């Protein structure tokens, strides 16, 4: 029986621009399904923008039927008000996914960059160039908010399929791994 493909929705939350990227994973093959941004009207109140974010995430879930939801965690800045607004945007996106029963995972910006490029301090251009290679994408992004969201989805895939991810999800340390995988041990 062939394993069905998996859809991952990645979100880069924001109160004026929310990036989103959707990938399909089939074995080790990654395919871009969609990458874009939701532009939120600056003249709307914060609650109105949060409602728009929630509605858009629900719309993406209904259309793409993701199996997994990954979101970028807010980074710590000096502006507390910006952090609060960003946290609210993240919260309503998470709530939309959770209300549909989709598992949610949060990643720091540094973790996303590290996972995609191997460098946690990579620039947005470097992340985008790596995504183009990984997904064979030629199109230019509407915004780096869209590529950030796509990077979150790809990071999530890598975390789910990394040896370390499997170790932390199915084993309790090396001793447990060795016990459950005796055929993988080479003795001298």
PDB file of C-alpha atoms in Angstrom:
ATOM      1  CA  UNK A   1       0.000   0.000   0.000  1.00  0.00           C
ATOM      2  CA  UNK A   2       1.435   3.380  -1.037  1.00  0.00           C
ATOM      3  CA  UNK A   3       1.727   5.999   1.675  1.00  0.00           C
ATOM      4  CA  UNK A   4      -0.346   9.072   0.866  1.00  0.00           C
ATOM      5  CA  UNK A   5       1.331  12.396   0.463  1.00  0.00           C
ATOM      6  CA  UNK A   6       1.365  14.894   3.295  1.00  0.00           C
ATOM      7  CA  UNK A   7       0.396  18.562   3.062  1.00  0.00           C
ATOM      8  CA  UNK A   8       2.147  21.086   5.331  1.00  0.00           C
ATOM      9  CA  UNK A   9       0.899  24.647   5.803  1.00  0.00           C
ATOM     10  CA  UNK A  10       3.531  27.122   6.964  1.00  0.00           C
ATOM     11  CA  UNK A  11       2.662  30.570   8.327  1.00  0.00           C
ATOM     12  CA  UNK A  12       4.776  33.673   8.918  1.00  0.00           C
ATOM     13  CA  UNK A  13       2.415  35.704  11.121  1.00  0.00           C
ATOM     14  CA  UNK A  14       2.070  39.444  10.834  1.00  0.00           C
ATOM     15  CA  UNK A  15      -0.514  42.152  11.422  1.00  0.00           C
ATOM     16  CA  UNK A  16      -0.003  43.889   8.066  1.00  0.00           C
ATOM     17  CA  UNK A  17       1.430  41.028   5.990  1.00  0.00           C
ATOM     18  CA  UNK A  18       0.934  37.348   6.776  1.00  0.00           C
ATOM     19  CA  UNK A  19       2.980  34.977   4.665  1.00  0.00           C
ATOM     20  CA  UNK A  20       1.790  31.482   3.890  1.00  0.00           C
ATOM     21  CA  UNK A  21       3.368  28.562   2.101  1.00  0.00           C
ATOM     22  CA  UNK A  22       1.935  25.150   1.362  1.00  0.00           C
ATOM     23  CA  UNK A  23       4.034  22.152   0.362  1.00  0.00           C
ATOM     24  CA  UNK A  24       3.176  18.592  -0.564  1.00  0.00           C
ATOM     25  CA  UNK A  25       5.531  15.886   0.635  1.00  0.00           C
ATOM     26  CA  UNK A  26       5.581  12.554  -1.138  1.00  0.00           C
ATOM     27  CA  UNK A  27       8.337  10.364   0.254  1.00  0.00           C
ATOM     28  CA  UNK A  28      11.403  12.568   0.005  1.00  0.00           C
ATOM     29  CA  UNK A  29      10.005  14.728  -2.824  1.00  0.00           C
ATOM     30  CA  UNK A  30       8.821  18.227  -1.932  1.00  0.00           C
ATOM     31  CA  UNK A  31       6.462  20.174  -4.168  1.00  0.00           C
ATOM     32  CA  UNK A  32       5.287  23.756  -3.820  1.00  0.00           C
ATOM     33  CA  UNK A  33       1.509  24.011  -3.873  1.00  0.00           C
ATOM     34  CA  UNK A  34       1.171  27.714  -3.093  1.00  0.00           C
ATOM     35  CA  UNK A  35       3.143  30.606  -1.644  1.00  0.00           C
ATOM     36  CA  UNK A  36       1.720  34.091  -1.105  1.00  0.00           C
ATOM     37  CA  UNK A  37       0.920  36.825   1.386  1.00  0.00           C
ATOM     38  CA  UNK A  38      -2.255  38.118   2.906  1.00  0.00           C
ATOM     39  CA  UNK A  39      -2.110  41.914   2.874  1.00  0.00           C
ATOM     40  CA  UNK A  40      -4.093  43.305   5.762  1.00  0.00           C
ATOM     41  CA  UNK A  41      -5.626  46.796   5.547  1.00  0.00           C
ATOM     42  CA  UNK A  42      -3.779  49.207   7.846  1.00  0.00           C
ATOM     43  CA  UNK A  43      -6.973  51.228   8.322  1.00  0.00           C
ATOM     44  CA  UNK A  44      -8.794  48.301   9.932  1.00  0.00           C
ATOM     45  CA  UNK A  45      -8.725  47.885  13.701  1.00  0.00           C
ATOM     46  CA  UNK A  46      -6.585  45.163  15.270  1.00  0.00           C
ATOM     47  CA  UNK A  47      -9.607  42.957  16.052  1.00  0.00           C
ATOM     48  CA  UNK A  48     -10.804  43.297  12.440  1.00  0.00           C
ATOM     49  CA  UNK A  49      -7.369  42.304  11.110  1.00  0.00           C
ATOM     50  CA  UNK A  50      -7.236  39.347  13.488  1.00  0.00           C
ATOM     51  CA  UNK A  51     -10.615  38.218  12.166  1.00  0.00           C
ATOM     52  CA  UNK A  52      -9.285  38.450   8.586  1.00  0.00           C
ATOM     53  CA  UNK A  53      -6.218  36.367   9.545  1.00  0.00           C
ATOM     54  CA  UNK A  54      -8.412  33.719  11.184  1.00  0.00           C
ATOM     55  CA  UNK A  55     -10.712  33.589   8.160  1.00  0.00           C
ATOM     56  CA  UNK A  56      -7.797  33.301   5.707  1.00  0.00           C
ATOM     57  CA  UNK A  57      -6.181  30.456   7.650  1.00  0.00           C
ATOM     58  CA  UNK A  58      -9.541  28.648   7.771  1.00  0.00           C
ATOM     59  CA  UNK A  59      -9.904  29.187   4.003  1.00  0.00           C
ATOM     60  CA  UNK A  60      -6.408  27.757   3.359  1.00  0.00           C
ATOM     61  CA  UNK A  61      -7.206  24.761   5.567  1.00  0.00           C
ATOM     62  CA  UNK A  62     -10.488  24.122   3.785  1.00  0.00           C
ATOM     63  CA  UNK A  63      -8.908  24.345   0.322  1.00  0.00           C
ATOM     64  CA  UNK A  64      -5.566  22.544   0.860  1.00  0.00           C
ATOM     65  CA  UNK A  65      -6.557  20.162   3.694  1.00  0.00           C
ATOM     66  CA  UNK A  66      -3.142  20.233   5.426  1.00  0.00           C
ATOM     67  CA  UNK A  67      -2.033  17.359   7.639  1.00  0.00           C
ATOM     68  CA  UNK A  68       0.379  19.561   9.584  1.00  0.00           C
ATOM     69  CA  UNK A  69       0.541  23.245  10.533  1.00  0.00           C
ATOM     70  CA  UNK A  70       3.822  25.018  11.257  1.00  0.00           C
ATOM     71  CA  UNK A  71       4.199  28.636  12.338  1.00  0.00           C
ATOM     72  CA  UNK A  72       7.101  30.936  13.006  1.00  0.00           C
ATOM     73  CA  UNK A  73       7.397  32.083  16.603  1.00  0.00           C
ATOM     74  CA  UNK A  74       7.713  35.813  17.193  1.00  0.00           C
ATOM     75  CA  UNK A  75      11.280  36.937  17.742  1.00  0.00           C
ATOM     76  CA  UNK A  76      12.084  39.045  20.752  1.00  0.00           C
ATOM     77  CA  UNK A  77      12.398  42.711  19.921  1.00  0.00           C
ATOM     78  CA  UNK A  78      12.567  45.948  21.806  1.00  0.00           C
ATOM     79  CA  UNK A  79       9.071  47.109  20.871  1.00  0.00           C
ATOM     80  CA  UNK A  80       6.668  45.442  23.296  1.00  0.00           C
ATOM     81  CA  UNK A  81       3.550  46.659  21.451  1.00  0.00           C
ATOM     82  CA  UNK A  82       4.753  45.086  18.200  1.00  0.00           C
ATOM     83  CA  UNK A  83       5.433  41.822  20.037  1.00  0.00           C
ATOM     84  CA  UNK A  84       1.924  41.806  21.510  1.00  0.00           C
ATOM     85  CA  UNK A  85       0.322  42.431  18.104  1.00  0.00           C
ATOM     86  CA  UNK A  86       2.430  39.745  16.468  1.00  0.00           C
ATOM     87  CA  UNK A  87       1.590  37.296  19.255  1.00  0.00           C
ATOM     88  CA  UNK A  88      -2.119  37.907  18.731  1.00  0.00           C
ATOM     89  CA  UNK A  89      -1.758  37.301  14.977  1.00  0.00           C
ATOM     90  CA  UNK A  90       0.081  34.078  15.705  1.00  0.00           C
ATOM     91  CA  UNK A  91      -2.568  33.067  18.243  1.00  0.00           C
ATOM     92  CA  UNK A  92      -5.541  33.427  15.912  1.00  0.00           C
ATOM     93  CA  UNK A  93      -3.720  31.488  13.168  1.00  0.00           C
ATOM     94  CA  UNK A  94      -2.957  28.702  15.661  1.00  0.00           C
ATOM     95  CA  UNK A  95      -6.555  28.740  16.912  1.00  0.00           C
ATOM     96  CA  UNK A  96      -7.861  28.308  13.363  1.00  0.00           C
ATOM     97  CA  UNK A  97      -5.652  25.244  12.844  1.00  0.00           C
ATOM     98  CA  UNK A  98      -6.435  23.739  16.236  1.00  0.00           C
ATOM     99  CA  UNK A  99     -10.171  24.190  15.732  1.00  0.00           C
ATOM    100  CA  UNK A 100      -9.836  21.910  12.692  1.00  0.00           C
ATOM    101  CA  UNK A 101      -7.827  19.309  14.623  1.00  0.00           C
ATOM    102  CA  UNK A 102      -4.550  19.963  12.790  1.00  0.00           C
ATOM    103  CA  UNK A 103      -1.344  19.431  14.792  1.00  0.00           C
ATOM    104  CA  UNK A 104       0.504  22.730  15.347  1.00  0.00           C
ATOM    105  CA  UNK A 105       4.262  23.167  15.688  1.00  0.00           C
ATOM    106  CA  UNK A 106       6.082  26.421  16.350  1.00  0.00           C
ATOM    107  CA  UNK A 107       9.646  27.192  15.194  1.00  0.00           C
ATOM    108  CA  UNK A 108      11.961  30.064  16.032  1.00  0.00           C
ATOM    109  CA  UNK A 109      13.256  32.112  13.075  1.00  0.00           C
ATOM    110  CA  UNK A 110      16.787  30.876  13.830  1.00  0.00           C
ATOM    111  CA  UNK A 111      15.634  27.221  13.782  1.00  0.00           C
ATOM    112  CA  UNK A 112      13.901  27.738  10.425  1.00  0.00           C
ATOM    113  CA  UNK A 113      17.011  29.289   8.852  1.00  0.00           C
ATOM    114  CA  UNK A 114      19.254  26.602  10.343  1.00  0.00           C
ATOM    115  CA  UNK A 115      17.017  23.834   9.057  1.00  0.00           C
ATOM    116  CA  UNK A 116      16.713  25.207   5.510  1.00  0.00           C
ATOM    117  CA  UNK A 117      20.217  26.610   4.905  1.00  0.00           C
ATOM    118  CA  UNK A 118      22.418  25.117   7.614  1.00  0.00           C
ATOM    119  CA  UNK A 119      23.033  28.628   8.969  1.00  0.00           C
ATOM    120  CA  UNK A 120      20.800  30.046  11.701  1.00  0.00           C
ATOM    121  CA  UNK A 121      21.913  33.563  10.780  1.00  0.00           C
ATOM    122  CA  UNK A 122      21.210  33.267   7.044  1.00  0.00           C
ATOM    123  CA  UNK A 123      19.663  36.233   5.266  1.00  0.00           C
ATOM    124  CA  UNK A 124      16.257  36.149   3.600  1.00  0.00           C
ATOM    125  CA  UNK A 125      17.855  36.001   0.135  1.00  0.00           C
ATOM    126  CA  UNK A 126      19.958  32.984   1.119  1.00  0.00           C
ATOM    127  CA  UNK A 127      16.879  31.199   2.503  1.00  0.00           C
ATOM    128  CA  UNK A 128      14.960  31.941  -0.708  1.00  0.00           C
ATOM    129  CA  UNK A 129      17.786  30.651  -2.944  1.00  0.00           C
ATOM    130  CA  UNK A 130      17.880  27.391  -0.986  1.00  0.00           C
ATOM    131  CA  UNK A 131      14.088  27.039  -1.196  1.00  0.00           C
ATOM    132  CA  UNK A 132      14.292  27.538  -4.969  1.00  0.00           C
ATOM    133  CA  UNK A 133      16.742  24.650  -5.173  1.00  0.00           C
ATOM    134  CA  UNK A 134      14.850  22.372  -2.810  1.00  0.00           C
ATOM    135  CA  UNK A 135      11.491  22.923  -4.499  1.00  0.00           C
ATOM    136  CA  UNK A 136      12.645  23.611  -8.086  1.00  0.00           C
ATOM    137  CA  UNK A 137      10.851  26.958  -8.032  1.00  0.00           C
ATOM    138  CA  UNK A 138      11.548  29.585 -10.680  1.00  0.00           C
ATOM    139  CA  UNK A 139       8.930  32.202  -9.746  1.00  0.00           C
ATOM    140  CA  UNK A 140       9.900  35.263  -7.758  1.00  0.00           C
ATOM    141  CA  UNK A 141       8.106  35.687  -4.425  1.00  0.00           C
ATOM    142  CA  UNK A 142       5.476  38.353  -3.835  1.00  0.00           C
ATOM    143  CA  UNK A 143       7.287  39.138  -0.594  1.00  0.00           C
ATOM    144  CA  UNK A 144       9.897  37.633   1.700  1.00  0.00           C
ATOM    145  CA  UNK A 145       7.023  37.095   4.136  1.00  0.00           C
ATOM    146  CA  UNK A 146       5.805  34.429   1.693  1.00  0.00           C
ATOM    147  CA  UNK A 147       9.238  32.805   1.464  1.00  0.00           C
ATOM    148  CA  UNK A 148       9.577  32.895   5.256  1.00  0.00           C
ATOM    149  CA  UNK A 149       6.297  30.970   5.528  1.00  0.00           C
ATOM    150  CA  UNK A 150       7.440  28.488   2.903  1.00  0.00           C
ATOM    151  CA  UNK A 151      10.685  28.035   4.859  1.00  0.00           C
ATOM    152  CA  UNK A 152       8.644  27.257   7.987  1.00  0.00           C
ATOM    153  CA  UNK A 153       6.792  24.483   6.123  1.00  0.00           C
ATOM    154  CA  UNK A 154      10.051  23.032   4.752  1.00  0.00           C
ATOM    155  CA  UNK A 155      11.677  23.270   8.194  1.00  0.00           C
ATOM    156  CA  UNK A 156       8.752  21.328   9.648  1.00  0.00           C
ATOM    157  CA  UNK A 157       9.173  18.600   7.050  1.00  0.00           C
ATOM    158  CA  UNK A 158      12.899  18.362   7.814  1.00  0.00           C
ATOM    159  CA  UNK A 159      12.217  18.209  11.558  1.00  0.00           C
ATOM    160  CA  UNK A 160       9.654  15.429  11.116  1.00  0.00           C
ATOM    161  CA  UNK A 161      12.025  13.380   8.979  1.00  0.00           C
ATOM    162  CA  UNK A 162      15.361  14.008  10.650  1.00  0.00           C
ATOM    163  CA  UNK A 163      17.088  11.310  12.624  1.00  0.00           C
ATOM    164  CA  UNK A 164      17.067  13.567  15.680  1.00  0.00           C
ATOM    165  CA  UNK A 165      13.343  14.189  15.265  1.00  0.00           C
ATOM    166  CA  UNK A 166      12.717  10.465  15.106  1.00  0.00           C
ATOM    167  CA  UNK A 167      14.957   9.906  18.104  1.00  0.00           C
ATOM    168  CA  UNK A 168      13.032  12.408  20.181  1.00  0.00           C
ATOM    169  CA  UNK A 169       9.653  11.150  18.968  1.00  0.00           C
ATOM    170  CA  UNK A 170      10.142   7.419  19.255  1.00  0.00           C
ATOM    171  CA  UNK A 171      13.069   6.671  21.516  1.00  0.00           C
ATOM    172  CA  UNK A 172      14.238   7.544  24.995  1.00  0.00           C
ATOM    173  CA  UNK A 173      17.924   8.043  24.271  1.00  0.00           C
ATOM    174  CA  UNK A 174      20.625   5.969  22.595  1.00  0.00           C
ATOM    175  CA  UNK A 175      20.165   2.942  24.832  1.00  0.00           C
ATOM    176  CA  UNK A 176      16.499   2.670  23.792  1.00  0.00           C
ATOM    177  CA  UNK A 177      17.441   3.187  20.120  1.00  0.00           C
ATOM    178  CA  UNK A 178      20.028   0.386  20.296  1.00  0.00           C
ATOM    179  CA  UNK A 179      17.538  -1.930  21.997  1.00  0.00           C
ATOM    180  CA  UNK A 180      14.886  -1.279  19.316  1.00  0.00           C
ATOM    181  CA  UNK A 181      17.352  -1.496  16.398  1.00  0.00           C
ATOM    182  CA  UNK A 182      19.739  -4.395  17.084  1.00  0.00           C
ATOM    183  CA  UNK A 183      20.366  -4.983  13.344  1.00  0.00           C
ATOM    184  CA  UNK A 184      21.832  -1.503  12.941  1.00  0.00           C
ATOM    185  CA  UNK A 185      24.644  -2.100  15.436  1.00  0.00           C
ATOM    186  CA  UNK A 186      28.065  -3.102  14.100  1.00  0.00           C
ATOM    187  CA  UNK A 187      30.204  -4.966  16.572  1.00  0.00           C
ATOM    188  CA  UNK A 188      34.011  -5.145  16.302  1.00  0.00           C
TER     189      UNK A 188
END
